[in-house]
């Protein structure tokens, strides 16, 4: 069918609020053209009162629709108004959502304005030609549509309740006519209202399209029966359009949720009026037989028959939850939500229903009780299953499908027991105030801020699968409580439960209060010394036993999140180890001055929609990665360890006096007085001495080893083990700190260094420790200079290890770094322990003054009377200043005849340092080497093994991968000997060249050396 032409194709959108337009378009599937032609918004109370013909109006803003005369097309002074918030009248049980205007006017059918495209769709659906030319007014309305429908009785019409549903039907190609109520299609004289009569002609198909849930309500059934009867009398072909209530309450809800094609199927399967009436009569035949008998004999009908009728009428509004032993009622408190009702209130509801049915005079109250018991049998649900918040998130104005962002209509079939206390607004974007607060709470740390955002996502989506809880700890006035209240506003105060650790773990009735809650908050906790098993059940996906006084206990799995707030460490003793795997510790120490504090949560209220949209935009994969600790946050790790050391004496001792060493084996011991008689050599003796000096009570020897192993394995990630021999018990992987270990930082210092992220630690006071090692008594001497990349940290599996030693000085230009030999930067399992050697970092001028002074003192006789230095002395001084082997070769070339004398002037240590420059010049990535750390670790399993250089590090160190190993070990140049191989072609002996990992790499001549230089290099390798 060709579309007709029009005299005016302009389209004008009247004034309306964007939220109202979204309600029509997104919430009810109405086309933008029909929405803009009919929808109008009002917010001024006086204008709304005038529209409704009320004396005054004190409600919220809202939208309204005025119908048109189907013959003339002129606006009618009759329509429907909907406030943004329903109005509760004192004499009404439920708030009223819609109002017809003007007050007291005779009800009319509402005919909506229509666009040309919608008219064309209807004409195509029914195969009826449109006028050749259609006039369109300045607002874009296609004039004459309803007259065209009147002229063609072969076009079916659909009568529905409410203007939004009629607009939805028109948008989908159906002729939708709106009534303001199911009784408003007929007059008191039992005739059709005048505005409908012209359209009800013999043979015209008329579909009655009312909400799915009202078809089972007795008072509505009567209205529907009577309207169908009047249409039948007018010889119309009447059908009742029905569908499953779980698919949507109204026709617009159904179309939005399932699409236009599915709705077309529903319409095609509509039930003829006579058939529907017959089914309705049969539905309650048993009860009516009993009712008739009651009317004839005066007897009350049996309780079971009455219960069957009530169950049929209220099956979508009432259910008995056998899991908890309570009745549930749909939309008792909030739209789309099931609420718990007590048995007493349920009996009150049933009594009112009996009264509305005219069943009175039953005498004993036991009759009502028996009806309720029969209803329980008919409406019982063994398991109350509701969708996960990761799939569907309930708001007041619908249910958000998280995967698609689509807002679905409410339905009792979802069995939802909670909802967010606001409408979903997908257009919210500004949450700047909340973001500023999170920046303050996280002290500008992006990783901590992201953790807080991810936790908000987990609260909304119920990420019980993470098995984590958030612990905010720090000073008062830093924002911990504000964050807790932000979460409360985000998820809704009805959906959280506030308690204390003492009540939760000690009161057997407390757990029942958290059933179906989304967040459990422990607001201001003190140190907890009791059992924490029930608390851990909140985060472990365990079954929690709930009990209420006088009722049977039940079990449930808590599927929400948990938040703990405190000013001090609260988990002590064995509990500290048990919660280590589940806690996310966030430090909060950025306090706000008293005069600057204000009620931030009131300021956040207007940004909750935008904040919700942002938080829901985080992917599940990202949230899992952040909250499971796959993204390391040094501040949180440091805070957790410091708290642990404050409440756990073993952790404090390990931090100060123990070093992780994979090769060490140290006896456990059992003498707690050992340290009083000298330096302790056992772990337990050292631990007891530490406790005595720090003023804490030591643990019993029988608990010491298990707690130590648990701490090292679960908290620190160290691979330690307990060994039992004939002569005693030992711990492999730990050793006691000695005076030789001053250069090895304590664990808290390493964590602190990661937090400060400085390029150089400098001296100990610069590191923020006041010149002391951790909280011990010895100052850090020769503190190693920097951790300028991750390779300088030692990894043990996925955990940063204690054994971190760097030999880099990052000296500025003009400075010289003198490094003691024998130092290895260890890197996890298999990394060898360094000896306790100091590292000295001095400037170039200071170093030369010291070295030259020591050089010149024994050779003053080599200075001539004229003050001239002997050539050998001059060469020795030049050699001391060389930084590369090329400089050494150039210096020797100048004084070649005095080379032997110059070497004799240098001390052996200085000779070794200078000659090591030759090896340094030969080593690069890919070089083959022989490993020999025997000078400082004669027990190393890698002595004599071959390997490949994988990385050249600053300070003269190399990462080497031993053959047959996957790990890499850091060695100094003195620990490596380049592997040599014969050089020659066709049997000609050409000396030696450095072996390479890959064939085909250039030899010395390829690198620009002449033959003599190659021979010199090869001689040096020999």
PDB file of N, CA and C in Angstrom, residues 776-823:
ATOM      1  N   UNK A 776      62.339  -1.457  65.779  1.00  0.00           N
ATOM      2  CA  UNK A 776      63.379  -2.047  66.607  1.00  0.00           C
ATOM      3  C   UNK A 776      64.283  -0.972  67.158  1.00  0.00           C
ATOM      4  N   UNK A 777      65.468  -1.385  67.593  1.00  0.00           N
ATOM      5  CA  UNK A 777      66.321  -0.429  68.285  1.00  0.00           C
ATOM      6  C   UNK A 777      67.544  -0.048  67.484  1.00  0.00           C
ATOM      7  N   UNK A 778      67.731  -0.618  66.262  1.00  0.00           N
ATOM      8  CA  UNK A 778      68.953  -0.355  65.526  1.00  0.00           C
ATOM      9  C   UNK A 778      68.665   0.500  64.300  1.00  0.00           C
ATOM     10  N   UNK A 779      69.550   1.456  64.080  1.00  0.00           N
ATOM     11  CA  UNK A 779      69.383   2.325  62.911  1.00  0.00           C
ATOM     12  C   UNK A 779      69.762   1.587  61.644  1.00  0.00           C
ATOM     13  N   UNK A 780      69.158   1.977  60.568  1.00  0.00           N
ATOM     14  CA  UNK A 780      69.491   1.388  59.272  1.00  0.00           C
ATOM     15  C   UNK A 780      70.785   2.017  58.783  1.00  0.00           C
ATOM     16  N   UNK A 781      71.764   1.192  58.515  1.00  0.00           N
ATOM     17  CA  UNK A 781      73.029   1.699  58.011  1.00  0.00           C
ATOM     18  C   UNK A 781      73.223   1.203  56.591  1.00  0.00           C
ATOM     19  N   UNK A 782      73.733   2.103  55.764  1.00  0.00           N
ATOM     20  CA  UNK A 782      73.955   1.708  54.383  1.00  0.00           C
ATOM     21  C   UNK A 782      72.670   1.263  53.719  1.00  0.00           C
ATOM     22  N   UNK A 783      71.563   1.938  54.041  1.00  0.00           N
ATOM     23  CA  UNK A 783      70.273   1.523  53.461  1.00  0.00           C
ATOM     24  C   UNK A 783      70.348   1.565  51.944  1.00  0.00           C
ATOM     25  N   UNK A 784      69.887   0.499  51.337  1.00  0.00           N
ATOM     26  CA  UNK A 784      70.020   0.364  49.895  1.00  0.00           C
ATOM     27  C   UNK A 784      69.129   1.371  49.193  1.00  0.00           C
ATOM     28  N   UNK A 785      69.545   1.739  48.013  1.00  0.00           N
ATOM     29  CA  UNK A 785      69.067   3.008  47.488  1.00  0.00           C
ATOM     30  C   UNK A 785      67.697   3.022  46.879  1.00  0.00           C
ATOM     31  N   UNK A 786      67.292   2.076  46.075  1.00  0.00           N
ATOM     32  CA  UNK A 786      66.050   2.296  45.346  1.00  0.00           C
ATOM     33  C   UNK A 786      65.392   1.008  44.934  1.00  0.00           C
ATOM     34  N   UNK A 787      64.079   1.127  44.738  1.00  0.00           N
ATOM     35  CA  UNK A 787      63.300   0.069  44.110  1.00  0.00           C
ATOM     36  C   UNK A 787      62.623   0.703  42.904  1.00  0.00           C
ATOM     37  N   UNK A 788      63.373   0.923  41.857  1.00  0.00           N
ATOM     38  CA  UNK A 788      62.822   1.742  40.783  1.00  0.00           C
ATOM     39  C   UNK A 788      62.024   0.965  39.767  1.00  0.00           C
ATOM     40  N   UNK A 789      61.908  -0.352  39.908  1.00  0.00           N
ATOM     41  CA  UNK A 789      60.950  -1.086  39.093  1.00  0.00           C
ATOM     42  C   UNK A 789      60.617  -2.389  39.807  1.00  0.00           C
ATOM     43  N   UNK A 790      59.640  -3.118  39.262  1.00  0.00           N
ATOM     44  CA  UNK A 790      59.184  -4.325  39.948  1.00  0.00           C
ATOM     45  C   UNK A 790      60.257  -5.397  39.991  1.00  0.00           C
ATOM     46  N   UNK A 791      61.210  -5.348  39.056  1.00  0.00           N
ATOM     47  CA  UNK A 791      62.226  -6.382  39.049  1.00  0.00           C
ATOM     48  C   UNK A 791      63.128  -6.291  40.265  1.00  0.00           C
ATOM     49  N   UNK A 792      63.114  -5.134  40.953  1.00  0.00           N
ATOM     50  CA  UNK A 792      63.931  -5.021  42.152  1.00  0.00           C
ATOM     51  C   UNK A 792      63.258  -5.611  43.357  1.00  0.00           C
ATOM     52  N   UNK A 793      62.011  -6.024  43.238  1.00  0.00           N
ATOM     53  CA  UNK A 793      61.317  -6.677  44.338  1.00  0.00           C
ATOM     54  C   UNK A 793      61.424  -8.178  44.179  1.00  0.00           C
ATOM     55  N   UNK A 794      61.418  -8.866  45.274  1.00  0.00           N
ATOM     56  CA  UNK A 794      61.590 -10.315  45.254  1.00  0.00           C
ATOM     57  C   UNK A 794      60.231 -10.965  45.301  1.00  0.00           C
ATOM     58  N   UNK A 795      59.951 -11.838  44.366  1.00  0.00           N
ATOM     59  CA  UNK A 795      58.658 -12.500  44.305  1.00  0.00           C
ATOM     60  C   UNK A 795      58.763 -13.913  44.838  1.00  0.00           C
ATOM     61  N   UNK A 796      57.775 -14.277  45.579  1.00  0.00           N
ATOM     62  CA  UNK A 796      57.660 -15.646  46.073  1.00  0.00           C
ATOM     63  C   UNK A 796      56.297 -16.136  45.650  1.00  0.00           C
ATOM     64  N   UNK A 797      56.223 -16.852  44.545  1.00  0.00           N
ATOM     65  CA  UNK A 797      54.924 -17.161  43.978  1.00  0.00           C
ATOM     66  C   UNK A 797      54.323 -15.853  43.499  1.00  0.00           C
ATOM     67  N   UNK A 798      53.145 -15.481  44.096  1.00  0.00           N
ATOM     68  CA  UNK A 798      52.498 -14.222  43.759  1.00  0.00           C
ATOM     69  C   UNK A 798      52.714 -13.180  44.844  1.00  0.00           C
ATOM     70  N   UNK A 799      53.519 -13.485  45.844  1.00  0.00           N
ATOM     71  CA  UNK A 799      53.646 -12.598  46.998  1.00  0.00           C
ATOM     72  C   UNK A 799      55.015 -11.931  47.001  1.00  0.00           C
ATOM     73  N   UNK A 800      55.079 -10.681  47.383  1.00  0.00           N
ATOM     74  CA  UNK A 800      56.336  -9.996  47.537  1.00  0.00           C
ATOM     75  C   UNK A 800      57.047 -10.576  48.769  1.00  0.00           C
ATOM     76  N   UNK A 801      58.316 -10.928  48.602  1.00  0.00           N
ATOM     77  CA  UNK A 801      59.035 -11.570  49.698  1.00  0.00           C
ATOM     78  C   UNK A 801      59.774 -10.545  50.526  1.00  0.00           C
ATOM     79  N   UNK A 802      60.192 -11.024  51.703  1.00  0.00           N
ATOM     80  CA  UNK A 802      60.943 -10.182  52.619  1.00  0.00           C
ATOM     81  C   UNK A 802      62.337  -9.887  52.098  1.00  0.00           C
ATOM     82  N   UNK A 803      62.914 -10.859  51.359  1.00  0.00           N
ATOM     83  CA  UNK A 803      64.322 -10.753  51.010  1.00  0.00           C
ATOM     84  C   UNK A 803      64.524  -9.833  49.822  1.00  0.00           C
ATOM     85  N   UNK A 804      64.507  -8.583  50.065  1.00  0.00           N
ATOM     86  CA  UNK A 804      64.694  -7.615  48.988  1.00  0.00           C
ATOM     87  C   UNK A 804      65.984  -6.858  49.261  1.00  0.00           C
ATOM     88  N   UNK A 805      66.927  -7.014  48.382  1.00  0.00           N
ATOM     89  CA  UNK A 805      68.186  -6.307  48.526  1.00  0.00           C
ATOM     90  C   UNK A 805      68.509  -5.680  47.188  1.00  0.00           C
ATOM     91  N   UNK A 806      68.793  -4.433  47.176  1.00  0.00           N
ATOM     92  CA  UNK A 806      69.180  -3.786  45.919  1.00  0.00           C
ATOM     93  C   UNK A 806      70.593  -3.265  46.058  1.00  0.00           C
ATOM     94  N   UNK A 807      71.285  -3.227  44.956  1.00  0.00           N
ATOM     95  CA  UNK A 807      72.665  -2.745  45.015  1.00  0.00           C
ATOM     96  C   UNK A 807      72.840  -1.546  44.100  1.00  0.00           C
ATOM     97  N   UNK A 808      71.732  -0.880  43.838  1.00  0.00           N
ATOM     98  CA  UNK A 808      71.800   0.273  42.959  1.00  0.00           C
ATOM     99  C   UNK A 808      71.862   1.540  43.789  1.00  0.00           C
ATOM    100  N   UNK A 809      72.550   2.547  43.282  1.00  0.00           N
ATOM    101  CA  UNK A 809      72.636   3.807  44.000  1.00  0.00           C
ATOM    102  C   UNK A 809      72.000   4.950  43.244  1.00  0.00           C
ATOM    103  N   UNK A 810      71.700   4.745  41.948  1.00  0.00           N
ATOM    104  CA  UNK A 810      71.117   5.825  41.150  1.00  0.00           C
ATOM    105  C   UNK A 810      71.886   7.133  41.372  1.00  0.00           C
ATOM    106  N   UNK A 811      73.211   7.035  41.382  1.00  0.00           N
ATOM    107  CA  UNK A 811      74.008   8.226  41.647  1.00  0.00           C
ATOM    108  C   UNK A 811      73.793   9.255  40.547  1.00  0.00           C
ATOM    109  N   UNK A 812      73.774  10.496  40.941  1.00  0.00           N
ATOM    110  CA  UNK A 812      73.631  11.567  39.977  1.00  0.00           C
ATOM    111  C   UNK A 812      74.944  11.727  39.196  1.00  0.00           C
ATOM    112  N   UNK A 813      74.876  12.560  38.174  1.00  0.00           N
ATOM    113  CA  UNK A 813      76.059  12.782  37.355  1.00  0.00           C
ATOM    114  C   UNK A 813      77.169  13.338  38.232  1.00  0.00           C
ATOM    115  N   UNK A 814      78.352  12.777  38.083  1.00  0.00           N
ATOM    116  CA  UNK A 814      79.473  13.212  38.900  1.00  0.00           C
ATOM    117  C   UNK A 814      79.628  12.424  40.162  1.00  0.00           C
ATOM    118  N   UNK A 815      78.779  11.400  40.363  1.00  0.00           N
ATOM    119  CA  UNK A 815      78.891  10.582  41.552  1.00  0.00           C
ATOM    120  C   UNK A 815      79.366   9.195  41.155  1.00  0.00           C
ATOM    121  N   UNK A 816      79.901   8.490  42.146  1.00  0.00           N
ATOM    122  CA  UNK A 816      80.460   7.172  41.885  1.00  0.00           C
ATOM    123  C   UNK A 816      79.929   6.213  42.918  1.00  0.00           C
ATOM    124  N   UNK A 817      79.505   5.050  42.482  1.00  0.00           N
ATOM    125  CA  UNK A 817      78.951   4.053  43.399  1.00  0.00           C
ATOM    126  C   UNK A 817      79.931   2.917  43.556  1.00  0.00           C
ATOM    127  N   UNK A 818      80.400   2.717  44.799  1.00  0.00           N
ATOM    128  CA  UNK A 818      81.280   1.599  45.081  1.00  0.00           C
ATOM    129  C   UNK A 818      80.456   0.513  45.743  1.00  0.00           C
ATOM    130  N   UNK A 819      80.378  -0.644  45.134  1.00  0.00           N
ATOM    131  CA  UNK A 819      79.517  -1.716  45.598  1.00  0.00           C
ATOM    132  C   UNK A 819      80.341  -2.865  46.105  1.00  0.00           C
ATOM    133  N   UNK A 820      79.987  -3.362  47.268  1.00  0.00           N
ATOM    134  CA  UNK A 820      80.701  -4.512  47.808  1.00  0.00           C
ATOM    135  C   UNK A 820      80.345  -5.758  47.033  1.00  0.00           C
ATOM    136  N   UNK A 821      81.298  -6.643  46.777  1.00  0.00           N
ATOM    137  CA  UNK A 821      81.003  -7.866  46.024  1.00  0.00           C
ATOM    138  C   UNK A 821      80.199  -8.831  46.860  1.00  0.00           C
ATOM    139  N   UNK A 822      79.609  -9.791  46.158  1.00  0.00           N
ATOM    140  CA  UNK A 822      78.912 -10.867  46.855  1.00  0.00           C
ATOM    141  C   UNK A 822      77.481 -10.601  47.183  1.00  0.00           C
ATOM    142  N   UNK A 823      76.900  -9.531  46.668  1.00  0.00           N
ATOM    143  CA  UNK A 823      75.496  -9.204  46.943  1.00  0.00           C
ATOM    144  C   UNK A 823      74.611  -9.715  45.832  1.00  0.00           C
TER     145      UNK A 823
END
